[in-house]
Amino acid sequence: MDSPPTDLYGLTRPELHALVDSWGFSGDHAALLWKHLYLGLAGSFEQIPELPARVRSRLASETRIGTVPVSRETASGDGFTRKFLLALPDGERIETVLMRFTGRATACVSSQVGCAMGCVFCATGQMGYRRQLTAGEIVSQAVHAARALRAAPGPHRLRNVVFMGMGEPLHNYDAVMRAVDILRDPSGLGLGAERITLSTVGVVPGIRRMADEARPAHLAVSLHAANQEERAEMVPAARKWPLDELMDACRHFCSRLGRRIFFEWALIDGRNDTAGHAHAVGRLIRGLPAQVNLIPLNPTAGYSGAPSRSEAARRFQRILADGYGLPSTVRQRRGIDIAAGCGQLASPR
Ligand code: SAH
Ligand code: SF4
């Protein structure tokens, strides 16, 4: 059987050059192709007329530009958030969110179809795990977002990519890191280390590997509770990777890379938003170069908790700042009306 055509969005620039070189064509063609893929955002070989016909026909027979067609697009009443349900070649679907802020735009990409980690308050966890995404399918989401931006008024350049969509990125380590390498290529989308954030439920071996390999991306760790028992109730993966091992891995990440780390905390009314909880997280992470992102809980079908009130969020922030010198932000609620907020992404079969 013939091998399936190579998805060009899954190749790093050196790999693309090696492929074109192996066919006996000049590196100039590879450079031109790369430019059209990531700066021209070409969706087909016909959109690259500068390539000689013989190069194009070889490309068309052995490779493909893995675009992800939109099966549904929704726009939030907030005017800044759009959600795309994207179709994959095998019939699975994933969601990608594009958020515009003043002068900048962020794509929130998925790393898996579904998720195996089962966090109780997360719609992706509630749907279960279906499969890993390939690097090409991840890159393609960012390219799709870049195309959508180019076609709309407002900021044209995609500035940030966050792996906060469906799935657990460190449970799909190799494909995610390959996608990071492609996204950050300076002659392509050019998203540097400062512009890419991976959010993890706390996959300890993945955090250690990221540190040891000095991967160029920010890391955000979803904490939600400051002791093992409470955390394991919300985040079942904590049973496999207990809090003390997680904190050791976070310290290793910061000291090894000399970088700060982010902690995420879904603020749930009465459950993890009291002054006592704020002090507990302050004690847990004090001393680390950390910033806390507080996310008032977004509604999902399978979980009945409510978001914290804004006074509780403010008190939480004050305790972190005054008691422990920890900066924090409260995530702006965006796209909740179209279920595009954190933890709300899911895909029908
Ligand atoms: N799997 C990764 C990234 C995807 S979720 C992770 O868990 O970190 C991105 C963030 O949204 C995580 O911090 C996650 O805990 C949080 N989240 C999940 N469900 C949520 C909900 N219903 N409301 C608010 N935040 C939620
Ligand atoms: Fe998976 Fe993250 Fe959702 Fe947990 S919060 S189920 S790790 S996507």
Tab-separated table of C-alpha atoms and ligand atoms in Angstrom:
chain	number	residue	atom	x	y	z
A	1	MET	CA	0.000	0.000	0.000
A	2	ASP	CA	1.192	3.522	-0.725
A	3	SER	CA	2.095	5.531	2.352
A	4	PRO	CA	-0.332	8.408	2.984
A	5	PRO	CA	0.819	11.767	1.676
A	6	THR	CA	3.015	13.707	4.102
A	7	ASP	CA	1.248	16.637	5.771
A	8	LEU	CA	3.482	19.636	5.107
A	9	TYR	CA	2.199	21.358	8.260
A	10	GLY	CA	3.772	18.561	10.275
A	11	LEU	CA	7.305	19.216	8.980
A	12	THR	CA	9.869	21.534	10.512
A	13	ARG	CA	11.698	23.816	8.082
A	14	PRO	CA	14.862	21.644	8.024
A	15	GLU	CA	12.682	18.588	7.321
A	16	LEU	CA	10.900	20.353	4.483
A	17	HIS	CA	14.257	21.326	3.015
A	18	ALA	CA	15.516	17.740	3.338
A	19	LEU	CA	12.423	16.413	1.569
A	20	VAL	CA	12.662	18.832	-1.354
A	21	ASP	CA	16.399	18.202	-1.531
A	22	SER	CA	15.832	14.422	-1.643
A	23	TRP	CA	13.818	14.960	-4.830
A	24	GLY	CA	16.759	16.795	-6.365
A	25	PHE	CA	15.137	20.248	-6.310
A	26	SER	CA	16.839	23.401	-5.112
A	27	GLY	CA	16.590	24.729	-1.564
A	28	ASP	CA	15.122	27.919	-3.024
A	29	HIS	CA	11.957	25.988	-3.809
A	30	ALA	CA	11.734	24.711	-0.259
A	31	ALA	CA	12.228	28.245	1.078
A	32	LEU	CA	9.527	29.577	-1.227
A	33	LEU	CA	7.136	26.827	-0.216
A	34	TRP	CA	7.742	27.487	3.493
A	35	LYS	CA	7.086	31.191	2.955
A	36	HIS	CA	3.823	30.481	1.179
A	37	LEU	CA	2.693	28.055	3.868
A	38	TYR	CA	3.303	30.374	6.819
A	39	LEU	CA	3.400	33.936	5.486
A	40	GLY	CA	1.145	33.562	2.440
A	41	LEU	CA	-1.032	31.043	4.341
A	42	ALA	CA	-1.585	29.128	1.086
A	43	GLY	CA	-4.214	26.405	1.358
A	44	SER	CA	-3.348	24.597	-1.884
A	45	PHE	CA	-0.472	24.155	-4.299
A	46	GLU	CA	-2.405	26.126	-6.949
A	47	GLN	CA	-1.984	29.156	-4.722
A	48	ILE	CA	1.794	28.945	-5.186
A	49	PRO	CA	2.201	29.651	-8.912
A	50	GLU	CA	5.849	30.684	-8.502
A	51	LEU	CA	6.805	27.053	-7.930
A	52	PRO	CA	7.821	25.304	-11.168
A	53	ALA	CA	5.196	22.846	-12.407
A	54	ARG	CA	7.496	19.844	-11.868
A	55	VAL	CA	7.967	20.752	-8.201
A	56	ARG	CA	4.266	21.332	-7.733
A	57	SER	CA	3.314	18.041	-9.304
A	58	ARG	CA	5.788	16.122	-7.114
A	59	LEU	CA	4.401	17.921	-4.073
A	60	ALA	CA	0.843	17.165	-5.086
A	61	SER	CA	1.564	13.467	-5.526
A	62	GLU	CA	3.501	12.919	-2.287
A	63	THR	CA	2.392	15.579	0.140
A	64	ARG	CA	-0.642	17.566	1.154
A	65	ILE	CA	-1.318	20.880	2.830
A	66	GLY	CA	-3.304	19.592	5.791
A	67	THR	CA	-5.994	22.205	6.086
A	68	VAL	CA	-8.747	21.638	8.626
A	69	PRO	CA	-12.117	22.565	7.104
A	70	VAL	CA	-14.549	24.416	9.333
A	71	SER	CA	-17.673	22.442	10.151
A	72	ARG	CA	-19.114	25.207	12.246
A	73	GLU	CA	-18.078	28.690	13.241
A	74	THR	CA	-19.642	30.672	16.080
A	75	ALA	CA	-18.974	34.230	17.180
A	76	SER	CA	-19.462	35.453	20.722
A	77	GLY	CA	-21.655	38.421	21.545
A	78	ASP	CA	-18.544	39.937	23.178
A	79	GLY	CA	-17.378	40.759	19.635
A	80	PHE	CA	-13.870	39.422	20.242
A	81	THR	CA	-14.128	35.653	20.423
A	82	ARG	CA	-14.703	33.164	17.619
A	83	LYS	CA	-14.864	29.416	17.923
A	84	PHE	CA	-14.207	26.979	15.088
A	85	LEU	CA	-15.284	23.369	14.998
A	86	LEU	CA	-12.736	21.857	12.638
A	87	ALA	CA	-13.034	18.593	10.730
A	88	LEU	CA	-10.154	16.105	10.697
A	89	PRO	CA	-9.608	13.638	7.855
A	90	ASP	CA	-10.900	10.644	9.864
A	91	GLY	CA	-14.192	12.323	10.760
A	92	GLU	CA	-13.165	13.427	14.270
A	93	ARG	CA	-13.623	17.085	15.099
A	94	ILE	CA	-11.847	19.540	17.367
A	95	GLU	CA	-12.440	23.061	18.587
A	96	THR	CA	-10.095	26.027	18.263
A	97	VAL	CA	-10.752	29.475	19.695
A	98	LEU	CA	-9.520	32.798	18.368
A	99	MET	CA	-9.504	35.719	20.800
A	100	ARG	CA	-8.814	39.277	19.838
A	101	PHE	CA	-7.560	41.725	22.432
A	102	THR	CA	-6.559	45.307	21.799
A	103	GLY	CA	-3.882	45.108	19.145
A	104	ARG	CA	-3.162	41.402	19.526
A	105	ALA	CA	-4.749	38.049	18.866
A	106	THR	CA	-4.396	34.690	20.538
A	107	ALA	CA	-5.276	31.241	19.230
A	108	CYS	CA	-6.259	28.606	21.765
A	109	VAL	CA	-5.440	25.265	20.165
A	110	SER	CA	-6.324	21.660	20.964
A	111	SER	CA	-3.718	18.949	21.391
A	112	GLN	CA	-5.990	15.875	21.510
A	113	VAL	CA	-9.491	14.821	20.519
A	114	GLY	CA	-11.009	14.638	23.996
A	115	CYS	CA	-8.836	14.079	27.050
A	116	ALA	CA	-7.975	11.128	29.266
A	117	MET	CA	-7.445	13.130	32.458
A	118	GLY	CA	-11.047	13.378	33.579
A	119	CYS	CA	-11.025	16.675	35.520
A	120	VAL	CA	-14.540	16.847	36.913
A	121	PHE	CA	-15.356	20.397	35.847
A	122	CYS	CA	-14.039	20.192	32.274
A	123	ALA	CA	-16.231	19.452	29.251
A	124	THR	CA	-13.290	17.923	27.355
A	125	GLY	CA	-12.586	15.603	30.279
A	126	GLN	CA	-16.270	14.751	30.452
A	127	MET	CA	-16.225	13.514	26.835
A	128	GLY	CA	-13.265	11.141	27.410
A	129	TYR	CA	-10.209	10.467	25.268
A	130	ARG	CA	-10.511	9.691	21.563
A	131	ARG	CA	-7.123	10.218	19.960
A	132	GLN	CA	-3.908	12.216	19.753
A	133	LEU	CA	-3.582	15.039	17.261
A	134	THR	CA	-0.621	15.040	14.902
A	135	ALA	CA	1.795	17.966	14.875
A	136	GLY	CA	0.313	18.957	11.508
A	137	GLU	CA	-3.204	19.033	12.952
A	138	ILE	CA	-2.002	21.293	15.757
A	139	VAL	CA	-0.075	23.672	13.474
A	140	SER	CA	-3.013	23.736	11.098
A	141	GLN	CA	-5.253	25.175	13.829
A	142	ALA	CA	-2.872	28.111	14.296
A	143	VAL	CA	-2.677	28.609	10.542
A	144	HIS	CA	-6.452	28.527	10.350
A	145	ALA	CA	-6.623	31.201	13.049
A	146	ALA	CA	-4.065	33.290	11.154
A	147	ARG	CA	-6.168	33.015	7.983
A	148	ALA	CA	-9.319	34.020	9.847
A	149	LEU	CA	-7.513	37.048	11.267
A	150	ARG	CA	-6.223	38.114	7.893
A	151	ALA	CA	-9.758	38.057	6.525
A	152	ALA	CA	-11.215	40.151	9.365
A	153	PRO	CA	-10.777	43.784	10.400
A	154	GLY	CA	-8.545	44.467	13.409
A	155	PRO	CA	-5.115	43.091	14.282
A	156	HIS	CA	-3.846	40.894	11.490
A	157	ARG	CA	-1.030	39.068	13.114
A	158	LEU	CA	-1.399	36.079	15.328
A	159	ARG	CA	0.650	36.964	18.376
A	160	ASN	CA	0.131	34.142	20.832
A	161	VAL	CA	-0.714	30.472	20.781
A	162	VAL	CA	-1.897	28.815	23.964
A	163	PHE	CA	-2.318	25.063	24.333
A	164	MET	CA	-5.437	25.456	26.425
A	165	GLY	CA	-7.982	23.918	24.101
A	166	MET	CA	-9.064	20.298	24.134
A	167	GLY	CA	-6.630	17.779	25.560
A	168	GLU	CA	-3.571	17.509	27.737
A	169	PRO	CA	-0.533	18.686	25.770
A	170	LEU	CA	2.025	16.810	27.871
A	171	HIS	CA	0.114	13.585	27.189
A	172	ASN	CA	0.956	14.142	23.515
A	173	TYR	CA	4.490	15.373	24.127
A	174	ASP	CA	6.278	14.627	20.863
A	175	ALA	CA	3.607	15.998	18.541
A	176	VAL	CA	3.148	19.104	20.705
A	177	MET	CA	6.879	19.875	20.865
A	178	ARG	CA	7.210	19.380	17.127
A	179	ALA	CA	4.301	21.795	16.640
A	180	VAL	CA	6.022	24.302	18.975
A	181	ASP	CA	9.189	24.093	16.863
A	182	ILE	CA	7.188	24.756	13.693
A	183	LEU	CA	5.157	27.608	15.221
A	184	ARG	CA	8.216	29.416	16.493
A	185	ASP	CA	10.269	29.224	13.317
A	186	PRO	CA	11.376	32.834	12.762
A	187	SER	CA	10.821	32.676	9.024
A	188	GLY	CA	7.334	31.244	9.468
A	189	LEU	CA	4.710	32.220	12.020
A	190	GLY	CA	7.574	33.373	14.237
A	191	LEU	CA	5.910	32.817	17.586
A	192	GLY	CA	8.820	32.991	20.025
A	193	ALA	CA	9.060	31.280	23.405
A	194	GLU	CA	7.360	34.268	25.012
A	195	ARG	CA	4.342	33.812	22.776
A	196	ILE	CA	3.589	30.124	23.289
A	197	THR	CA	2.078	28.727	26.481
A	198	LEU	CA	1.467	25.095	27.329
A	199	SER	CA	-1.046	24.400	30.033
A	200	THR	CA	-0.762	21.080	31.837
A	201	VAL	CA	-2.858	19.247	34.380
A	202	GLY	CA	0.466	18.320	36.011
A	203	VAL	CA	2.049	15.493	34.035
A	204	VAL	CA	5.224	15.288	36.100
A	205	PRO	CA	7.451	13.387	33.622
A	206	GLY	CA	6.448	15.827	30.867
A	207	ILE	CA	7.316	18.880	32.992
A	208	ARG	CA	10.721	17.407	33.836
A	209	ARG	CA	11.364	16.532	30.211
A	210	MET	CA	10.403	20.041	29.073
A	211	ALA	CA	12.873	21.448	31.594
A	212	ASP	CA	15.692	19.071	30.685
A	213	GLU	CA	15.196	19.684	26.972
A	214	ALA	CA	14.916	23.443	27.591
A	215	ARG	CA	11.770	23.665	25.490
A	216	PRO	CA	11.046	27.240	24.454
A	217	ALA	CA	7.530	27.810	25.787
A	218	HIS	CA	5.850	29.118	28.894
A	219	LEU	CA	4.405	26.534	31.224
A	220	ALA	CA	1.130	26.880	33.102
A	221	VAL	CA	0.225	24.254	35.681
A	222	SER	CA	-3.419	23.689	36.581
A	223	LEU	CA	-3.415	23.528	40.365
A	224	HIS	CA	-6.987	24.227	41.608
A	225	ALA	CA	-6.221	22.934	45.100
A	226	ALA	CA	-3.262	23.235	47.454
A	227	ASN	CA	-3.478	19.862	49.153
A	228	GLN	CA	-3.382	16.364	47.733
A	229	GLU	CA	-6.828	15.196	48.909
A	230	GLU	CA	-8.774	18.181	47.608
A	231	ARG	CA	-6.845	18.183	44.376
A	232	ALA	CA	-7.372	14.499	43.684
A	233	GLU	CA	-11.133	15.000	43.983
A	234	MET	CA	-11.158	17.576	41.202
A	235	VAL	CA	-8.219	16.368	39.144
A	236	PRO	CA	-8.035	12.551	39.088
A	237	ALA	CA	-4.587	12.703	37.431
A	238	ALA	CA	-3.297	13.939	40.800
A	239	ARG	CA	-3.520	10.342	42.058
A	240	LYS	CA	-0.891	9.364	39.528
A	241	TRP	CA	1.232	12.487	39.949
A	242	PRO	CA	0.816	13.642	43.574
A	243	LEU	CA	1.118	17.279	44.564
A	244	ASP	CA	4.522	17.000	46.256
A	245	GLU	CA	6.035	15.398	43.134
A	246	LEU	CA	4.347	18.032	40.997
A	247	MET	CA	5.790	20.866	43.074
A	248	ASP	CA	9.269	19.289	42.883
A	249	ALA	CA	8.924	19.170	39.087
A	250	CYS	CA	7.824	22.828	39.021
A	251	ARG	CA	10.840	23.861	41.119
A	252	HIS	CA	13.063	21.867	38.781
A	253	PHE	CA	11.521	23.649	35.766
A	254	CYS	CA	12.140	27.116	37.239
A	255	SER	CA	15.655	26.450	38.474
A	256	ARG	CA	16.787	24.534	35.423
A	257	LEU	CA	15.534	27.140	32.971
A	258	GLY	CA	15.682	30.272	35.120
A	259	ARG	CA	12.121	30.917	34.017
A	260	ARG	CA	8.915	31.825	35.744
A	261	ILE	CA	5.975	29.483	35.871
A	262	PHE	CA	2.235	30.072	35.816
A	263	PHE	CA	-0.333	28.373	38.003
A	264	GLU	CA	-3.983	28.176	37.019
A	265	TRP	CA	-6.763	28.042	39.528
A	266	ALA	CA	-10.404	27.612	38.487
A	267	LEU	CA	-12.248	29.658	41.120
A	268	ILE	CA	-15.272	27.701	42.317
A	269	ASP	CA	-17.724	29.354	44.664
A	270	GLY	CA	-17.274	28.054	48.197
A	271	ARG	CA	-15.109	25.163	47.080
A	272	ASN	CA	-11.613	26.575	46.627
A	273	ASP	CA	-12.010	30.354	46.898
A	274	THR	CA	-11.940	31.089	50.641
A	275	ALA	CA	-9.239	33.095	52.412
A	276	GLY	CA	-7.944	29.773	53.765
A	277	HIS	CA	-7.487	28.431	50.227
A	278	ALA	CA	-5.658	31.576	49.165
A	279	HIS	CA	-3.251	31.251	52.096
A	280	ALA	CA	-2.720	27.570	51.343
A	281	VAL	CA	-1.757	28.207	47.724
A	282	GLY	CA	0.415	31.143	48.822
A	283	ARG	CA	2.331	28.885	51.211
A	284	LEU	CA	2.607	26.149	48.590
A	285	ILE	CA	4.153	28.223	45.817
A	286	ARG	CA	5.871	31.054	47.666
A	287	GLY	CA	9.513	31.315	46.735
A	288	LEU	CA	8.890	30.239	43.161
A	289	PRO	CA	9.011	32.849	40.389
A	290	ALA	CA	5.295	32.309	39.843
A	291	GLN	CA	2.218	34.064	38.593
A	292	VAL	CA	-1.290	32.832	39.321
A	293	ASN	CA	-4.074	32.907	36.727
A	294	LEU	CA	-7.465	32.760	38.389
A	295	ILE	CA	-10.268	31.487	36.149
A	296	PRO	CA	-13.797	31.927	37.490
A	297	LEU	CA	-15.415	28.549	36.794
A	298	ASN	CA	-17.151	28.258	33.441
A	299	PRO	CA	-20.327	26.187	33.264
A	300	THR	CA	-20.229	22.662	31.816
A	301	ALA	CA	-23.001	20.092	31.555
A	302	GLY	CA	-21.399	17.563	33.888
A	303	TYR	CA	-20.506	19.761	36.867
A	304	SER	CA	-22.764	21.772	39.105
A	305	GLY	CA	-20.302	24.203	40.777
A	306	ALA	CA	-20.687	27.963	40.331
A	307	PRO	CA	-18.039	30.596	39.582
A	308	SER	CA	-16.694	32.568	42.526
A	309	ARG	CA	-18.138	35.986	43.162
A	310	SER	CA	-15.926	38.874	42.161
A	311	GLU	CA	-15.341	39.880	45.821
A	312	ALA	CA	-13.987	36.402	46.514
A	313	ALA	CA	-11.693	36.666	43.490
A	314	ARG	CA	-10.428	40.057	44.683
A	315	ARG	CA	-9.821	38.756	48.202
A	316	PHE	CA	-7.901	35.795	46.770
A	317	GLN	CA	-5.702	38.148	44.755
A	318	ARG	CA	-5.107	40.453	47.718
A	319	ILE	CA	-3.989	37.593	49.959
A	320	LEU	CA	-1.612	36.257	47.305
A	321	ALA	CA	-0.120	39.710	46.757
A	322	ASP	CA	0.065	41.021	50.316
A	323	GLY	CA	0.818	37.779	52.100
A	324	TYR	CA	3.144	36.093	49.643
A	325	GLY	CA	4.254	38.642	47.048
A	326	LEU	CA	2.566	36.634	44.300
A	327	PRO	CA	1.183	38.433	41.244
A	328	SER	CA	-2.112	37.175	39.872
A	329	THR	CA	-4.661	37.953	37.198
A	330	VAL	CA	-8.327	37.099	36.919
A	331	ARG	CA	-8.987	35.690	33.467
A	332	GLN	CA	-11.387	37.851	31.498
A	333	ARG	CA	-14.511	35.860	30.816
A	334	ARG	CA	-14.612	35.526	27.074
A	335	GLY	CA	-16.868	33.558	24.777
A	336	ILE	CA	-18.919	31.920	27.522
A	337	ASP	CA	-22.117	32.423	25.482
A	338	ILE	CA	-20.688	30.171	22.742
A	339	ALA	CA	-19.020	27.716	25.174
A	340	ALA	CA	-15.575	28.886	24.088
A	341	GLY	CA	-14.257	29.514	27.601
A	342	CYS	CA	-11.634	27.470	29.464
A	343	GLY	CA	-12.828	23.940	30.007
A	344	GLN	CA	-15.885	24.323	27.788
A	345	LEU	CA	-14.541	22.829	24.570
A	346	ALA	CA	-15.851	19.502	23.359
A	347	SER	CA	-16.726	17.979	20.023
A	348	PRO	CA	-19.728	15.976	18.946
A	349	ARG	CA	-18.994	12.804	17.046
B	1	SAH	N1	-5.275	20.083	29.727
B	1	SAH	C1	-4.655	21.299	30.039
B	1	SAH	C2	-5.076	22.465	29.180
B	1	SAH	C3	-6.530	22.635	28.805
B	1	SAH	S1	-7.644	23.340	29.922
B	1	SAH	C4	-4.877	21.641	31.502
B	1	SAH	O1	-5.719	21.020	32.125
B	1	SAH	O2	-4.157	22.485	32.013
B	1	SAH	C5	-7.124	25.031	30.218
B	1	SAH	C6	-7.452	25.466	31.647
B	1	SAH	O3	-8.872	25.524	31.885
B	1	SAH	C7	-6.897	24.539	32.714
B	1	SAH	O4	-6.303	25.280	33.744
B	1	SAH	C8	-8.151	23.859	33.223
B	1	SAH	O5	-7.988	23.337	34.514
B	1	SAH	C9	-9.132	24.968	33.148
B	1	SAH	N2	-10.538	24.540	33.204
B	1	SAH	C10	-11.060	23.337	32.885
B	1	SAH	N3	-12.408	23.350	33.050
B	1	SAH	C11	-12.728	24.591	33.474
B	1	SAH	C12	-13.955	25.247	33.779
B	1	SAH	N4	-15.117	24.620	33.679
B	1	SAH	N5	-13.911	26.537	34.149
B	1	SAH	C13	-12.743	27.194	34.229
B	1	SAH	N6	-11.549	26.646	33.940
B	1	SAH	C14	-11.549	25.356	33.563
B	2	SF4	FE1	-8.017	17.351	30.242
B	2	SF4	FE2	-7.197	19.796	30.943
B	2	SF4	FE3	-9.813	19.208	30.771
B	2	SF4	FE4	-8.341	18.185	32.739
B	2	SF4	S1	-8.805	20.369	32.406
B	2	SF4	S2	-9.817	17.068	31.510
B	2	SF4	S3	-6.424	17.845	31.704
B	2	SF4	S4	-8.361	19.231	29.104
